[in-house]
mmCIF file of C-alpha atoms in Angstrom:
data_model
loop_
_atom_site.group_PDB
_atom_site.id
_atom_site.type_symbol
_atom_site.label_atom_id
_atom_site.label_comp_id
_atom_site.label_asym_id
_atom_site.label_seq_id
_atom_site.Cartn_x
_atom_site.Cartn_y
_atom_site.Cartn_z
ATOM 1 C CA UNK A 274 -13.763 -131.242 -3.656
ATOM 2 C CA UNK A 275 -14.505 -127.672 -4.648
ATOM 3 C CA UNK A 276 -14.954 -126.804 -1.013
ATOM 4 C CA UNK A 277 -11.569 -128.322 -0.042
ATOM 5 C CA UNK A 278 -9.770 -126.289 -2.761
ATOM 6 C CA UNK A 279 -11.403 -123.129 -1.475
ATOM 7 C CA UNK A 280 -10.355 -123.871 2.118
ATOM 8 C CA UNK A 281 -6.773 -124.682 1.051
ATOM 9 C CA UNK A 282 -6.511 -121.405 -0.965
ATOM 10 C CA UNK A 283 -8.003 -119.404 1.931
ATOM 11 C CA UNK A 284 -5.584 -120.974 4.446
ATOM 12 C CA UNK A 285 -2.624 -120.265 2.110
ATOM 13 C CA UNK A 286 -3.727 -116.648 1.666
ATOM 14 C CA UNK A 287 -4.076 -116.184 5.418
ATOM 15 C CA UNK A 288 -0.677 -117.815 5.998
ATOM 16 C CA UNK A 289 0.991 -115.642 3.340
ATOM 17 C CA UNK A 290 -0.609 -112.473 4.733
ATOM 18 C CA UNK A 291 0.383 -113.419 8.286
ATOM 19 C CA UNK A 292 3.912 -114.309 7.194
ATOM 20 C CA UNK A 293 4.306 -111.048 5.304
ATOM 21 C CA UNK A 294 3.013 -109.073 8.305
ATOM 22 C CA UNK A 295 5.481 -110.899 10.577
ATOM 23 C CA UNK A 296 8.327 -110.199 8.142
ATOM 24 C CA UNK A 297 7.506 -106.464 7.980
ATOM 25 C CA UNK A 298 7.156 -106.084 11.720
ATOM 26 C CA UNK A 299 10.351 -107.960 12.625
ATOM 27 C CA UNK A 300 12.783 -107.033 9.888
ATOM 28 C CA UNK A 301 15.829 -104.919 10.656
ATOM 29 C CA UNK A 302 14.873 -101.490 9.505
ATOM 30 C CA UNK A 303 17.569 -99.164 8.287
ATOM 31 C CA UNK A 304 17.930 -96.152 10.531
ATOM 32 C CA UNK A 305 16.725 -92.935 9.010
ATOM 33 C CA UNK A 306 19.486 -90.698 7.811
ATOM 34 C CA UNK A 307 20.892 -88.799 10.720
ATOM 35 C CA UNK A 308 19.664 -85.268 11.116
ATOM 36 C CA UNK A 309 21.997 -82.819 9.487
ATOM 37 C CA UNK A 310 22.565 -79.610 11.381
ATOM 38 C CA UNK A 311 23.137 -76.565 9.210
ATOM 39 C CA UNK A 312 25.192 -74.004 11.080
ATOM 40 C CA UNK A 313 25.120 -70.253 10.565
ATOM 41 C CA UNK A 314 28.502 -70.603 8.852
ATOM 42 C CA UNK A 315 27.080 -73.222 6.480
ATOM 43 C CA UNK A 316 24.152 -70.946 5.650
ATOM 44 C CA UNK A 317 26.461 -68.084 4.742
ATOM 45 C CA UNK A 318 28.835 -70.246 2.732
ATOM 46 C CA UNK A 319 26.047 -72.062 0.873
ATOM 47 C CA UNK A 320 24.094 -68.931 -0.087
ATOM 48 C CA UNK A 321 24.106 -68.655 -3.879
ATOM 49 C CA UNK A 322 24.472 -64.904 -4.230
ATOM 50 C CA UNK A 323 24.911 -65.207 -8.001
ATOM 51 C CA UNK A 324 21.438 -66.763 -8.311
ATOM 52 C CA UNK A 325 19.563 -65.415 -5.293
ATOM 53 C CA UNK A 326 20.937 -61.996 -4.434
ATOM 54 C CA UNK A 327 19.085 -60.162 -1.632
ATOM 55 C CA UNK A 328 16.471 -57.902 -3.268
ATOM 56 C CA UNK A 329 16.548 -54.868 -0.932
ATOM 57 C CA UNK A 330 19.280 -52.801 0.722
ATOM 58 C CA UNK A 331 18.035 -53.948 4.118
ATOM 59 C CA UNK A 332 18.250 -57.635 3.120
ATOM 60 C CA UNK A 333 21.798 -57.101 1.822
ATOM 61 C CA UNK A 334 22.860 -55.728 5.201
ATOM 62 C CA UNK A 335 21.023 -58.510 7.035
ATOM 63 C CA UNK A 336 23.037 -61.051 5.069
ATOM 64 C CA UNK A 337 26.227 -59.015 5.483
ATOM 65 C CA UNK A 338 25.607 -59.091 9.254
ATOM 66 C CA UNK A 339 25.481 -62.881 9.074
ATOM 67 C CA UNK A 340 28.904 -62.737 7.463
ATOM 68 C CA UNK A 341 30.119 -60.430 10.270
ATOM 69 C CA UNK A 342 28.765 -62.774 12.955
ATOM 70 C CA UNK A 343 30.518 -65.749 11.338
ATOM 71 C CA UNK A 344 33.813 -63.969 10.674
ATOM 72 C CA UNK A 345 34.080 -62.584 14.201
ATOM 73 C CA UNK A 346 32.470 -65.377 16.182
ATOM 74 C CA UNK A 347 32.628 -68.760 14.483
ATOM 75 C CA UNK A 348 35.426 -71.266 14.149
ATOM 76 C CA UNK A 349 36.498 -72.016 10.598
ATOM 77 C CA UNK A 350 39.453 -73.226 8.600
ATOM 78 C CA UNK A 351 41.418 -71.296 5.979
ATOM 79 C CA UNK A 352 39.282 -72.555 3.110
ATOM 80 C CA UNK A 353 36.081 -71.502 4.891
ATOM 81 C CA UNK A 354 37.628 -68.112 5.689
ATOM 82 C CA UNK A 355 38.400 -67.605 2.002
ATOM 83 C CA UNK A 356 34.823 -68.567 1.114
ATOM 84 C CA UNK A 357 33.513 -66.109 3.716
ATOM 85 C CA UNK A 358 35.630 -63.353 2.208
ATOM 86 C CA UNK A 359 34.339 -64.217 -1.274
ATOM 87 C CA UNK A 360 30.743 -63.984 -0.043
ATOM 88 C CA UNK A 361 31.364 -60.604 1.597
ATOM 89 C CA UNK A 362 33.044 -59.203 -1.506
ATOM 90 C CA UNK A 363 30.086 -60.238 -3.681
ATOM 91 C CA UNK A 364 28.043 -57.693 -1.717
ATOM 92 C CA UNK A 365 30.498 -54.850 -2.301
ATOM 93 C CA UNK A 366 30.336 -52.182 -4.969
ATOM 94 C CA UNK A 367 33.115 -52.166 -7.588
ATOM 95 C CA UNK A 368 34.403 -48.888 -6.193
ATOM 96 C CA UNK A 369 34.769 -50.367 -2.698
ATOM 97 C CA UNK A 370 36.420 -53.489 -4.138
ATOM 98 C CA UNK A 371 38.902 -51.341 -6.036
ATOM 99 C CA UNK A 372 39.787 -49.426 -2.876
ATOM 100 C CA UNK A 373 40.211 -52.726 -0.958
ATOM 101 C CA UNK A 374 42.128 -55.305 -3.021
ATOM 102 C CA UNK A 375 41.584 -58.909 -1.954
ATOM 103 C CA UNK A 376 44.885 -59.397 -0.101
ATOM 104 C CA UNK A 377 44.556 -56.060 1.697
ATOM 105 C CA UNK A 378 40.958 -56.820 2.670
ATOM 106 C CA UNK A 379 41.886 -60.273 4.013
ATOM 107 C CA UNK A 380 44.813 -59.003 6.086
ATOM 108 C CA UNK A 381 42.781 -56.095 7.518
ATOM 109 C CA UNK A 382 39.901 -58.437 8.350
ATOM 110 C CA UNK A 383 42.219 -60.954 10.044
ATOM 111 C CA UNK A 384 43.862 -58.146 12.006
ATOM 112 C CA UNK A 385 40.481 -56.796 13.123
ATOM 113 C CA UNK A 386 39.276 -60.277 14.136
ATOM 114 C CA UNK A 387 42.485 -60.834 16.129
ATOM 115 C CA UNK A 388 41.971 -57.480 17.855
ATOM 116 C CA UNK A 389 38.430 -58.486 18.843
ATOM 117 C CA UNK A 390 39.709 -61.752 20.289
ATOM 118 C CA UNK A 391 42.600 -60.067 22.104
ATOM 119 C CA UNK A 392 40.132 -57.611 23.676
ATOM 120 C CA UNK A 393 37.754 -60.489 24.479
ATOM 121 C CA UNK A 394 34.973 -58.870 22.477
ATOM 122 C CA UNK A 395 32.071 -60.839 21.049
ATOM 123 C CA UNK A 396 29.164 -59.870 18.880
ATOM 124 C CA UNK A 397 26.083 -61.075 20.718
ATOM 125 C CA UNK A 398 23.436 -59.915 18.263
ATOM 126 C CA UNK A 399 23.137 -57.816 15.134
ATOM 127 C CA UNK A 400 20.203 -55.783 13.917
ATOM 128 C CA UNK A 401 19.126 -53.767 10.914
ATOM 129 C CA UNK A 402 16.856 -50.747 10.888
ATOM 130 C CA UNK A 403 13.215 -51.164 9.893
ATOM 131 C CA UNK A 404 12.260 -50.986 6.220
ATOM 132 C CA UNK A 405 10.704 -47.550 6.649
ATOM 133 C CA UNK A 406 13.972 -46.250 8.137
ATOM 134 C CA UNK A 407 16.013 -46.996 5.012
ATOM 135 C CA UNK A 408 16.862 -43.667 3.382
ATOM 136 C CA UNK A 409 16.832 -43.620 -0.419
ATOM 137 C CA UNK A 410 18.702 -40.956 -2.373
ATOM 138 C CA UNK A 411 19.933 -40.366 -5.884
ATOM 139 C CA UNK A 412 23.640 -39.578 -5.977
ATOM 140 C CA UNK A 413 25.313 -38.819 -9.302
ATOM 141 C CA UNK A 414 22.206 -40.143 -11.070
ATOM 142 C CA UNK A 415 22.494 -43.528 -9.335
ATOM 143 C CA UNK A 416 20.059 -44.996 -6.834
ATOM 144 C CA UNK A 417 21.547 -45.172 -3.360
ATOM 145 C CA UNK A 418 20.291 -46.219 0.058
ATOM 146 C CA UNK A 419 21.443 -45.654 3.640
ATOM 147 C CA UNK A 420 20.902 -48.531 6.069
ATOM 148 C CA UNK A 421 21.683 -48.404 9.792
ATOM 149 C CA UNK A 422 22.884 -51.540 11.567
ATOM 150 C CA UNK A 423 23.251 -52.175 15.278
ATOM 151 C CA UNK A 424 25.775 -54.507 16.887
ATOM 152 C CA UNK A 425 25.160 -55.593 20.485
ATOM 153 C CA UNK A 426 28.506 -56.642 21.925
ATOM 154 C CA UNK A 427 30.119 -58.009 25.047
ATOM 155 C CA UNK A 428 33.609 -57.207 26.219
ATOM 156 C CA UNK A 429 35.363 -59.426 28.721
ATOM 157 C CA UNK A 430 33.215 -61.031 31.364
ATOM 158 C CA UNK A 431 30.427 -58.524 31.599
ATOM 159 C CA UNK A 432 30.638 -55.192 29.807
ATOM 160 C CA UNK A 433 27.844 -54.913 27.251
ATOM 161 C CA UNK A 434 27.668 -52.140 24.685
ATOM 162 C CA UNK A 435 26.241 -51.286 21.285
ATOM 163 C CA UNK A 436 27.859 -49.927 18.193
ATOM 164 C CA UNK A 437 26.054 -48.417 15.245
ATOM 165 C CA UNK A 438 27.114 -48.484 11.651
ATOM 166 C CA UNK A 439 25.688 -46.693 8.635
ATOM 167 C CA UNK A 440 25.987 -48.434 5.269
ATOM 168 C CA UNK A 441 25.707 -46.683 1.924
ATOM 169 C CA UNK A 442 24.547 -49.000 -0.845
ATOM 170 C CA UNK A 443 24.317 -48.284 -4.541
ATOM 171 C CA UNK A 444 22.457 -50.152 -7.277
ATOM 172 C CA UNK A 445 24.744 -51.709 -9.850
ATOM 173 C CA UNK A 446 24.095 -52.362 -13.547
ATOM 174 C CA UNK A 447 22.316 -55.643 -12.648
ATOM 175 C CA UNK A 448 19.970 -53.783 -10.244
ATOM 176 C CA UNK A 449 21.635 -55.352 -7.206
ATOM 177 C CA UNK A 450 22.250 -53.244 -4.112
ATOM 178 C CA UNK A 451 25.962 -53.257 -3.319
ATOM 179 C CA UNK A 452 27.804 -51.819 -0.317
ATOM 180 C CA UNK A 453 29.667 -48.686 -1.388
ATOM 181 C CA UNK A 454 30.808 -47.392 2.013
ATOM 182 C CA UNK A 455 30.220 -47.790 5.737
ATOM 183 C CA UNK A 456 31.190 -45.948 8.865
ATOM 184 C CA UNK A 457 30.698 -46.055 12.624
ATOM 185 C CA UNK A 458 28.161 -43.595 13.892
ATOM 186 C CA UNK A 459 26.984 -42.167 17.172
ATOM 187 C CA UNK A 460 23.654 -43.474 18.401
ATOM 188 C CA UNK A 461 22.036 -40.097 18.022
ATOM 189 C CA UNK A 462 23.448 -39.406 14.562
ATOM 190 C CA UNK A 463 20.946 -39.450 11.745
#
């Protein structure tokens, strides 16, 4: 009798294990969440500059170049454009912001973007000088830095060219490097 109970329990355990294995292997599994693609535009818009501001002048310009690439090359709606503008202005010094009120900045940026499109210009790639090429100076007892950026561009169906821009950044009261000024430069200019 004891032997029969043992056999019945063993058979039930084997049946339950087999049934559970069959259930797991044949059940409808939920598809994994679809892969989410984060675009360059998303990266720029989602960057929390208030909490994670770029720590060096070079990193500020690298991120600013991402803004430039998005503004001049991506497709976006009005809300995204306004967010892009907000991100760019967070990297600007108070003096530059004062000289370029929000509405003026937006209209000049839109005009410049339209001009690029009318001339069939595209920014192919951006670059920032090496860390050891950043020039640090003290101007009016404030820490400043000069950073050179390169923009590799294409015009029309085949003309490639480069432009060079020098950025002047100044540390603000929170020790963040902010863009104070920028200008086009000749390749040879130092």
